[in-house]
Tab-separated table of N, CA and C in Angstrom:
chain	number	residue	atom	x	y	z
A	26	UNK	N	89.113	111.983	125.333
A	26	UNK	CA	90.455	111.635	124.886
A	26	UNK	C	90.505	110.137	124.555
A	27	UNK	N	91.062	109.828	123.427
A	27	UNK	CA	91.157	108.446	122.968
A	27	UNK	C	92.367	107.780	123.624
A	28	UNK	N	92.185	106.535	124.020
A	28	UNK	CA	93.274	105.773	124.622
A	28	UNK	C	93.764	104.725	123.620
A	29	UNK	N	95.074	104.608	123.505
A	29	UNK	CA	95.683	103.648	122.580
A	29	UNK	C	96.529	102.651	123.348
A	30	UNK	N	96.650	101.446	122.826
A	30	UNK	CA	97.449	100.401	123.471
A	30	UNK	C	98.928	100.477	123.130
A	31	UNK	N	99.245	100.839	121.875
A	31	UNK	CA	100.617	100.719	121.388
A	31	UNK	C	101.289	102.039	121.015
A	32	UNK	N	100.549	103.116	121.058
A	32	UNK	CA	101.118	104.407	120.670
A	32	UNK	C	100.730	105.490	121.674
A	33	UNK	N	101.519	106.534	121.668
A	33	UNK	CA	101.164	107.784	122.347
A	33	UNK	C	100.971	108.802	121.232
A	34	UNK	N	99.807	109.433	121.204
A	34	UNK	CA	99.489	110.397	120.156
A	34	UNK	C	99.454	111.792	120.747
A	35	UNK	N	100.128	112.701	120.080
A	35	UNK	CA	100.086	114.101	120.489
A	35	UNK	C	100.164	114.983	119.249
A	36	UNK	N	99.747	116.219	119.411
A	36	UNK	CA	99.834	117.192	118.331
A	36	UNK	C	100.797	118.276	118.790
A	37	UNK	N	101.858	118.469	118.020
A	37	UNK	CA	102.879	119.465	118.338
A	37	UNK	C	102.950	120.449	117.177
A	38	UNK	N	102.621	121.691	117.448
A	38	UNK	CA	102.623	122.740	116.416
A	38	UNK	C	101.834	122.317	115.180
A	39	UNK	N	100.699	121.671	115.397
A	39	UNK	CA	99.832	121.268	114.295
A	39	UNK	C	100.240	119.982	113.598
A	40	UNK	N	101.320	119.379	114.047
A	40	UNK	CA	101.791	118.124	113.446
A	40	UNK	C	101.449	116.972	114.384
A	41	UNK	N	100.801	115.956	113.843
A	41	UNK	CA	100.445	114.780	114.636
A	41	UNK	C	101.677	113.891	114.789
A	42	UNK	N	101.950	113.483	116.023
A	42	UNK	CA	103.095	112.614	116.306
A	42	UNK	C	102.574	111.367	117.007
A	43	UNK	N	102.873	110.211	116.428
A	43	UNK	CA	102.530	108.920	117.034
A	43	UNK	C	103.838	108.242	117.417
A	44	UNK	N	104.019	108.028	118.715
A	44	UNK	CA	105.227	107.374	119.211
A	44	UNK	C	104.860	105.973	119.679
A	45	UNK	N	105.531	104.987	119.118
A	45	UNK	CA	105.290	103.614	119.574
A	45	UNK	C	105.770	103.486	121.014
A	46	UNK	N	104.957	102.855	121.856
A	46	UNK	CA	105.301	102.719	123.278
A	46	UNK	C	105.846	101.334	123.617
A	47	UNK	N	105.941	100.467	122.643
A	47	UNK	CA	106.462	99.127	122.859
A	47	UNK	C	107.824	98.999	122.186
A	48	UNK	N	108.528	97.920	122.489
A	48	UNK	CA	109.857	97.767	121.892
A	48	UNK	C	109.874	96.835	120.691
A	49	UNK	N	108.753	96.145	120.428
A	49	UNK	CA	108.671	95.265	119.262
A	49	UNK	C	107.537	95.734	118.359
A	50	UNK	N	107.891	96.045	117.130
A	50	UNK	CA	106.893	96.531	116.183
A	50	UNK	C	106.213	95.361	115.488
A	51	UNK	N	104.887	95.424	115.448
A	51	UNK	CA	104.095	94.396	114.772
A	51	UNK	C	102.916	95.076	114.077
A	52	UNK	N	102.203	94.318	113.285
A	52	UNK	CA	101.130	94.857	112.448
A	52	UNK	C	100.060	95.562	113.270
A	53	UNK	N	99.697	95.015	114.409
A	53	UNK	CA	98.633	95.606	115.217
A	53	UNK	C	98.997	97.015	115.681
A	54	UNK	N	100.276	97.233	115.984
A	54	UNK	CA	100.722	98.567	116.400
A	54	UNK	C	100.618	99.557	115.244
A	55	UNK	N	101.035	99.141	114.058
A	55	UNK	CA	100.934	100.027	112.892
A	55	UNK	C	99.472	100.291	112.562
A	56	UNK	N	98.645	99.271	112.663
A	56	UNK	CA	97.223	99.454	112.392
A	56	UNK	C	96.583	100.420	113.384
A	57	UNK	N	97.101	100.470	114.594
A	57	UNK	CA	96.591	101.435	115.568
A	57	UNK	C	96.876	102.864	115.104
A	58	UNK	N	98.038	103.080	114.511
A	58	UNK	CA	98.347	104.402	113.953
A	58	UNK	C	97.334	104.739	112.867
A	59	UNK	N	96.967	103.745	112.083
A	59	UNK	CA	96.011	103.965	110.989
A	59	UNK	C	94.630	104.356	111.502
A	60	UNK	N	94.339	104.118	112.785
A	60	UNK	CA	93.023	104.454	113.328
A	60	UNK	C	92.945	105.868	113.872
A	61	UNK	N	94.030	106.606	113.810
A	61	UNK	CA	93.986	107.978	114.321
A	61	UNK	C	92.886	108.741	113.590
A	62	UNK	N	91.833	109.056	114.307
A	62	UNK	CA	90.684	109.671	113.650
A	62	UNK	C	90.733	111.190	113.648
A	63	UNK	N	91.739	111.777	114.258
A	63	UNK	CA	91.811	113.225	114.312
A	63	UNK	C	92.531	113.815	113.103
A	64	UNK	N	93.046	112.987	112.243
A	64	UNK	CA	93.776	113.493	111.086
A	64	UNK	C	92.809	114.010	110.030
A	65	UNK	N	93.081	115.164	109.531
A	65	UNK	CA	92.284	115.726	108.446
A	65	UNK	C	93.114	115.755	107.183
A	66	UNK	N	92.600	116.382	106.185
A	66	UNK	CA	93.344	116.495	104.926
A	66	UNK	C	94.502	117.469	105.079
A	67	UNK	N	95.532	117.226	104.294
A	67	UNK	CA	96.700	118.103	104.241
A	67	UNK	C	97.377	118.285	105.595
A	68	UNK	N	97.478	117.224	106.343
A	68	UNK	CA	98.200	117.273	107.607
A	68	UNK	C	99.417	116.371	107.525
A	69	UNK	N	100.303	116.552	108.474
A	69	UNK	CA	101.501	115.717	108.532
A	69	UNK	C	101.392	114.786	109.729
A	70	UNK	N	101.876	113.581	109.548
A	70	UNK	CA	101.954	112.607	110.631
A	70	UNK	C	103.394	112.149	110.735
A	71	UNK	N	103.944	112.250	111.926
A	71	UNK	CA	105.286	111.753	112.205
A	71	UNK	C	105.124	110.507	113.057
A	72	UNK	N	105.754	109.419	112.628
A	72	UNK	CA	105.759	108.199	113.430
A	72	UNK	C	107.151	108.065	114.027
A	73	UNK	N	107.187	108.066	115.346
A	73	UNK	CA	108.437	108.020	116.090
A	73	UNK	C	108.732	106.577	116.513
A	74	UNK	N	109.842	106.058	116.029
A	74	UNK	CA	110.255	104.676	116.283
A	74	UNK	C	111.257	104.560	117.430
A	75	UNK	N	111.466	105.606	118.218
A	75	UNK	CA	112.552	105.624	119.199
A	75	UNK	C	112.551	104.445	120.176
A	76	UNK	N	111.392	103.896	120.487
A	76	UNK	CA	111.319	102.786	121.442
A	76	UNK	C	111.432	101.409	120.794
A	77	UNK	N	111.352	101.361	119.476
A	77	UNK	CA	111.354	100.078	118.764
A	77	UNK	C	112.772	99.507	118.691
A	78	UNK	N	112.919	98.289	119.144
A	78	UNK	CA	114.203	97.586	119.087
A	78	UNK	C	114.132	96.329	118.227
A	79	UNK	N	112.908	95.819	117.986
A	79	UNK	CA	112.722	94.563	117.258
A	79	UNK	C	111.492	94.680	116.362
A	80	UNK	N	111.475	93.872	115.314
A	80	UNK	CA	110.313	93.756	114.438
A	80	UNK	C	109.840	92.319	114.459
A	81	UNK	N	108.535	92.118	114.357
A	81	UNK	CA	108.022	90.769	114.175
A	81	UNK	C	108.424	90.327	112.782
A	82	UNK	N	108.981	89.156	112.677
A	82	UNK	CA	109.469	88.657	111.393
A	82	UNK	C	108.316	88.295	110.471
A	83	UNK	N	108.344	88.866	109.279
A	83	UNK	CA	107.336	88.538	108.278
A	83	UNK	C	107.502	87.146	107.718
A	84	UNK	N	108.716	86.605	107.791
A	84	UNK	CA	108.927	85.256	107.275
A	84	UNK	C	108.379	84.204	108.234
A	85	UNK	N	108.430	84.491	109.523
A	85	UNK	CA	107.916	83.540	110.519
A	85	UNK	C	106.434	83.767	110.816
A	86	UNK	N	106.037	85.025	110.860
A	86	UNK	CA	104.665	85.386	111.214
A	86	UNK	C	104.142	86.440	110.233
A	87	UNK	N	103.857	86.045	108.987
A	87	UNK	CA	103.491	87.033	107.968
A	87	UNK	C	102.285	87.885	108.332
A	88	UNK	N	101.337	87.332	109.069
A	88	UNK	CA	100.142	88.099	109.423
A	88	UNK	C	100.430	89.184	110.463
A	89	UNK	N	101.583	89.106	111.124
A	89	UNK	CA	101.948	90.089	112.138
A	89	UNK	C	103.046	91.047	111.667
A	90	UNK	N	103.532	90.862	110.456
A	90	UNK	CA	104.584	91.726	109.930
A	90	UNK	C	104.083	93.167	109.835
A	91	UNK	N	104.894	94.131	110.269
A	91	UNK	CA	104.472	95.526	110.201
A	91	UNK	C	104.604	96.158	108.815
A	92	UNK	N	105.269	95.495	107.881
A	92	UNK	CA	105.557	96.133	106.602
A	92	UNK	C	104.321	96.357	105.739
A	93	UNK	N	103.435	95.383	105.658
A	93	UNK	CA	102.212	95.564	104.876
A	93	UNK	C	101.381	96.737	105.378
A	94	UNK	N	101.081	96.782	106.683
A	94	UNK	CA	100.295	97.905	107.194
A	94	UNK	C	100.967	99.269	107.041
A	95	UNK	N	102.287	99.325	107.181
A	95	UNK	CA	102.941	100.639	107.055
A	95	UNK	C	102.943	101.097	105.593
A	96	UNK	N	103.052	100.162	104.659
A	96	UNK	CA	102.937	100.518	103.239
A	96	UNK	C	101.519	100.989	102.913
A	97	UNK	N	100.538	100.316	103.484
A	97	UNK	CA	99.145	100.706	103.267
A	97	UNK	C	98.884	102.089	103.848
A	98	UNK	N	99.416	102.374	105.026
A	98	UNK	CA	99.282	103.689	105.631
A	98	UNK	C	99.877	104.764	104.735
A	99	UNK	N	101.070	104.508	104.214
A	99	UNK	CA	101.733	105.462	103.324
A	99	UNK	C	100.859	105.739	102.092
A	100	UNK	N	100.315	104.698	101.521
A	100	UNK	CA	99.477	104.833	100.324
A	100	UNK	C	98.214	105.637	100.633
A	101	UNK	N	97.567	105.333	101.753
A	101	UNK	CA	96.349	106.046	102.140
A	101	UNK	C	96.619	107.529	102.391
A	102	UNK	N	97.710	107.807	103.075
A	102	UNK	CA	98.029	109.191	103.397
A	102	UNK	C	98.375	109.978	102.144
A	103	UNK	N	99.140	109.381	101.279
A	103	UNK	CA	99.521	110.056	100.035
A	103	UNK	C	98.283	110.357	99.193
A	104	UNK	N	97.349	109.401	99.124
A	104	UNK	CA	96.133	109.573	98.335
A	104	UNK	C	95.252	110.694	98.879
A	105	UNK	N	95.328	110.959	100.183
A	105	UNK	CA	94.484	112.002	100.769
A	105	UNK	C	95.241	113.304	101.024
A	106	UNK	N	96.434	113.434	100.433
A	106	UNK	CA	97.184	114.680	100.536
A	106	UNK	C	97.894	114.878	101.861
A	107	UNK	N	98.109	113.802	102.586
A	107	UNK	CA	98.783	113.887	103.871
A	107	UNK	C	100.244	113.489	103.724
A	108	UNK	N	101.065	113.976	104.635
A	108	UNK	CA	102.494	113.662	104.608
A	108	UNK	C	102.822	112.730	105.767
A	109	UNK	N	103.572	111.678	105.484
A	109	UNK	CA	104.018	110.732	106.500
A	109	UNK	C	105.532	110.810	106.614
A	110	UNK	N	106.006	110.977	107.843
A	110	UNK	CA	107.434	111.046	108.115
A	110	UNK	C	107.751	110.034	109.206
A	111	UNK	N	108.818	109.282	109.015
A	111	UNK	CA	109.280	108.328	110.019
A	111	UNK	C	110.529	108.890	110.669
A	112	UNK	N	110.668	108.711	111.978
A	112	UNK	CA	111.855	109.223	112.657
A	112	UNK	C	112.193	108.351	113.862
A	113	UNK	N	113.361	108.633	114.437
A	113	UNK	CA	113.779	107.980	115.669
A	113	UNK	C	114.175	106.520	115.533
A	114	UNK	N	114.511	106.087	114.344
A	114	UNK	CA	114.872	104.678	114.137
A	114	UNK	C	116.266	104.384	114.669
A	115	UNK	N	116.410	103.210	115.258
A	115	UNK	CA	117.742	102.758	115.652
A	115	UNK	C	118.550	102.512	114.379
A	116	UNK	N	119.852	102.403	114.517
A	116	UNK	CA	120.685	102.168	113.329
A	116	UNK	C	120.351	100.821	112.686
A	117	UNK	N	120.020	99.817	113.494
A	117	UNK	CA	119.653	98.507	112.939
A	117	UNK	C	118.352	98.579	112.151
A	118	UNK	N	117.376	99.282	112.701
A	118	UNK	CA	116.095	99.404	112.010
A	118	UNK	C	116.253	100.233	110.735
A	119	UNK	N	117.033	101.280	110.814
A	119	UNK	CA	117.289	102.106	109.625
A	119	UNK	C	117.994	101.275	108.550
A	120	UNK	N	118.946	100.431	108.956
A	120	UNK	CA	119.634	99.554	108.000
A	120	UNK	C	118.664	98.594	107.326
A	121	UNK	N	117.708	98.090	108.093
A	121	UNK	CA	116.697	97.191	107.532
A	121	UNK	C	115.838	97.928	106.502
A	122	UNK	N	115.440	99.155	106.817
A	122	UNK	CA	114.661	99.939	105.869
A	122	UNK	C	115.472	100.214	104.603
A	123	UNK	N	116.764	100.418	104.751
A	123	UNK	CA	117.620	100.635	103.570
A	123	UNK	C	117.779	99.347	102.773
A	124	UNK	N	117.998	98.233	103.455
A	124	UNK	CA	118.193	96.947	102.784
A	124	UNK	C	116.952	96.531	101.993
A	125	UNK	N	115.781	96.870	102.509
A	125	UNK	CA	114.534	96.523	101.824
A	125	UNK	C	114.082	97.621	100.867
A	126	UNK	N	114.895	98.672	100.765
A	126	UNK	CA	114.647	99.821	99.895
A	126	UNK	C	113.414	100.616	100.306
A	127	UNK	N	112.959	100.426	101.534
A	127	UNK	CA	111.853	101.219	102.057
A	127	UNK	C	112.282	102.672	102.246
A	128	UNK	N	113.576	102.893	102.350
A	128	UNK	CA	114.052	104.277	102.505
A	128	UNK	C	113.751	105.106	101.261
A	129	UNK	N	113.443	104.441	100.136
A	129	UNK	CA	113.066	105.155	98.917
A	129	UNK	C	111.568	105.458	98.893
A	130	UNK	N	110.811	104.785	99.734
A	130	UNK	CA	109.360	104.953	99.762
A	130	UNK	C	108.898	105.913	100.854
A	131	UNK	N	109.709	106.057	101.895
A	131	UNK	CA	109.330	106.852	103.052
A	131	UNK	C	110.302	107.996	103.275
A	132	UNK	N	109.768	109.071	103.814
A	132	UNK	CA	110.620	110.162	104.266
A	132	UNK	C	111.072	109.814	105.673
A	133	UNK	N	112.379	109.632	105.856
A	133	UNK	CA	112.913	109.195	107.148
A	133	UNK	C	113.891	110.251	107.659
A	134	UNK	N	113.697	110.639	108.913
A	134	UNK	CA	114.579	111.614	109.567
A	134	UNK	C	115.156	110.994	110.834
A	135	UNK	N	116.294	111.496	111.257
A	135	UNK	CA	116.933	110.973	112.468
A	135	UNK	C	116.042	111.224	113.694
A	136	UNK	N	115.608	112.453	113.870
A	136	UNK	CA	114.742	112.808	115.005
A	136	UNK	C	113.593	113.652	114.567
């Protein structure tokens, strides 16, 4: 069994679910999701943001911003026929995704 620092990974009804276990999202946490080696072609990955309350600011710490890695993950998954779904976002985080128009790039669900 693989151990992760920033996520809890489980498979529920054939769908991979990665839940962030920290309250501040940063690039290293998103990159950990990208290392999930059990994903095959034509699978779905749900990233659960329920524990996230803060994001590392890309303007203050661009190398730690989670936006670049999450966009790269989306691109990689789409290219390999995989589906990425984001869920469990707080209203503030969801508003940020809407303000940056990321809600047009990602499939986002409440839960």
